[in-house]
PDB file of C-alpha atoms in Angstrom:
ATOM      1  CA  THR A 300     196.113 129.294  38.817  1.00 82.00           C
ATOM      2  CA  ILE A 301     196.570 125.814  39.233  1.00 89.00           C
ATOM      3  CA  GLU A 302     194.065 123.378  38.115  1.00 87.00           C
ATOM      4  CA  THR A 303     193.496 119.873  37.656  1.00 89.00           C
ATOM      5  CA  ILE A 304     191.630 117.935  34.790  1.00 83.00           C
ATOM      6  CA  SER A 305     190.997 114.018  34.211  1.00 83.00           C
ATOM      7  CA  LEU A 306     191.868 112.880  30.716  1.00 80.00           C
ATOM      8  CA  TYR A 307     190.875 110.271  28.621  1.00 77.00           C
ATOM      9  CA  GLY A 308     191.763 107.873  26.293  1.00 77.00           C
ATOM     10  CA  ASN A 309     190.598 109.655  23.262  1.00 76.00           C
ATOM     11  CA  GLU A 310     191.968 113.489  23.934  1.00 80.00           C
ATOM     12  CA  LYS A 311     194.455 115.906  23.389  1.00 80.00           C
ATOM     13  CA  VAL A 312     195.672 118.905  25.306  1.00 84.00           C
ATOM     14  CA  TYR A 313     197.974 121.935  24.070  1.00 87.00           C
ATOM     15  CA  ALA A 314     200.128 124.220  25.840  1.00 90.00           C
ATOM     16  CA  TYR A 315     201.445 127.041  23.857  1.00 91.00           C
ATOM     17  CA  THR A 316     203.635 130.176  25.202  1.00 92.00           C
ATOM     18  CA  ASP A 317     202.428 133.739  24.726  1.00 93.00           C
ATOM     19  CA  GLY A 318     204.838 134.463  21.884  1.00 91.00           C
ATOM     20  CA  LEU A 319     202.299 132.321  19.558  1.00 92.00           C
ATOM     21  CA  SER A 320     199.259 134.390  20.760  1.00 92.00           C
ATOM     22  CA  GLN A 321     200.884 137.543  20.827  1.00 92.00           C
ATOM     23  CA  LEU A 322     202.358 137.361  17.195  1.00 92.00           C
ATOM     24  CA  VAL A 323     201.631 140.547  15.200  1.00 91.00           C
ATOM     25  CA  SER A 324     200.438 140.873  11.203  1.00 90.00           C
ATOM     26  CA  ASP A 325     201.768 143.604   8.830  1.00 85.00           C
ATOM     27  CA  GLU A 326     198.139 145.112   9.317  1.00 87.00           C
ATOM     28  CA  GLY A 327     198.741 145.190  13.249  1.00 88.00           C
ATOM     29  CA  GLU A 328     196.372 142.980  14.269  1.00 92.00           C
ATOM     30  CA  LYS A 329     197.440 140.038  16.860  1.00 93.00           C
ATOM     31  CA  PHE A 330     197.153 136.176  16.226  1.00 94.00           C
ATOM     32  CA  GLY A 331     195.091 135.797  19.811  1.00 94.00           C
ATOM     33  CA  ASP A 332     194.360 133.139  21.840  1.00 94.00           C
ATOM     34  CA  LYS A 333     190.609 132.789  20.010  1.00 94.00           C
ATOM     35  CA  ARG A 334     192.439 132.305  16.762  1.00 93.00           C
ATOM     36  CA  VAL A 335     194.718 129.487  18.319  1.00 92.00           C
ATOM     37  CA  THR A 336     191.592 127.694  20.060  1.00 90.00           C
ATOM     38  CA  GLN A 337     189.882 127.589  16.817  1.00 90.00           C
ATOM     39  CA  LEU A 338     192.573 126.126  15.041  1.00 88.00           C
ATOM     40  CA  LEU A 339     193.129 123.683  17.702  1.00 85.00           C
ATOM     41  CA  ARG A 340     189.529 122.809  17.679  1.00 83.00           C
ATOM     42  CA  ASP A 341     188.854 122.777  14.276  1.00 73.00           C
ATOM     43  CA  GLY A 342     189.505 119.462  12.739  1.00 64.00           C
ATOM     44  CA  ASN A 343     189.479 115.827  13.807  1.00 66.00           C
ATOM     45  CA  ILE A 344     191.787 113.486  16.096  1.00 63.00           C
ATOM     46  CA  ASP A 345     194.464 112.611  12.964  1.00 70.00           C
ATOM     47  CA  VAL A 346     194.982 116.523  12.277  1.00 75.00           C
ATOM     48  CA  ASP A 347     198.922 117.556  12.577  1.00 83.00           C
ATOM     49  CA  TYR A 348     197.732 120.661  14.616  1.00 83.00           C
ATOM     50  CA  PHE A 349     201.810 121.644  14.545  1.00 84.00           C
ATOM     51  CA  GLU A 350     201.895 122.013  10.872  1.00 87.00           C
ATOM     52  CA  ARG A 351     198.271 123.717  10.708  1.00 87.00           C
ATOM     53  CA  LEU A 352     199.613 126.296  13.558  1.00 88.00           C
ATOM     54  CA  LYS A 353     202.830 126.378  11.922  1.00 87.00           C
ATOM     55  CA  ASP A 354     201.219 127.190   8.409  1.00 90.00           C
ATOM     56  CA  SER A 355     198.663 129.610  10.039  1.00 91.00           C
ATOM     57  CA  VAL A 356     201.338 131.695  11.301  1.00 91.00           C
ATOM     58  CA  GLN A 357     203.317 132.124   8.303  1.00 90.00           C
ATOM     59  CA  ASP A 358     200.099 133.121   6.158  1.00 92.00           C
ATOM     60  CA  PHE A 359     199.215 135.487   9.432  1.00 91.00           C
ATOM     61  CA  LEU A 360     202.721 137.402   9.662  1.00 88.00           C
ATOM     62  CA  GLY A 361     202.905 138.035   5.659  1.00 83.00           C
ATOM     63  CA  VAL A 362     206.309 140.115   5.770  1.00 80.00           C
ATOM     64  CA  ASN A 363     206.628 140.429   9.464  1.00 80.00           C
ATOM     65  CA  GLU A 364     209.330 138.970  11.462  1.00 81.00           C
ATOM     66  CA  GLN A 365     208.362 136.495  14.527  1.00 81.00           C
ATOM     67  CA  MET A 366     209.645 138.655  17.163  1.00 81.00           C
ATOM     68  CA  ASP A 367     209.118 136.431  20.431  1.00 87.00           C
ATOM     69  CA  ASP A 368     210.224 132.755  20.758  1.00 89.00           C
ATOM     70  CA  ILE A 369     207.206 129.879  20.053  1.00 90.00           C
ATOM     71  CA  SER A 370     206.940 126.695  22.184  1.00 91.00           C
ATOM     72  CA  LEU A 371     203.932 124.372  21.605  1.00 90.00           C
ATOM     73  CA  VAL A 372     203.657 121.050  23.541  1.00 91.00           C
ATOM     74  CA  GLU A 373     201.024 118.366  22.835  1.00 86.00           C
ATOM     75  CA  ILE A 374     200.053 115.567  25.163  1.00 85.00           C
ATOM     76  CA  ASP A 375     198.415 112.834  23.390  1.00 82.00           C
ATOM     77  CA  MET A 376     196.154 110.224  25.308  1.00 82.00           C
ATOM     78  CA  THR A 377     195.506 108.317  22.378  1.00 78.00           C
ATOM     79  CA  LYS A 378     199.098 107.617  22.048  1.00 74.00           C
ATOM     80  CA  ILE A 379     199.524 106.193  25.973  1.00 73.00           C
ATOM     81  CA  VAL A 380     199.186 102.386  26.682  1.00 60.00           C
ATOM     82  CA  ARG A 381     197.282 101.155  29.630  1.00 58.00           C
TER      83      ARG A 381
END
């Protein structure tokens, strides 16, 4: 599905691959889109979400290995000069 959105100077947009949401803990639980969304929404504009997600993934995996690649892209409108 293709969708067009308008972005403003105080917003950030994130896109990630399914490797992030489909991580599985050592208890068999999936990381899930809801957890990713919550991590990206909680906090403020100055939060380093890449570090926050990396730390959360490491804690979540426990002794499990990451089986799929993970890509995360940030579009930070606060850094675009107009």
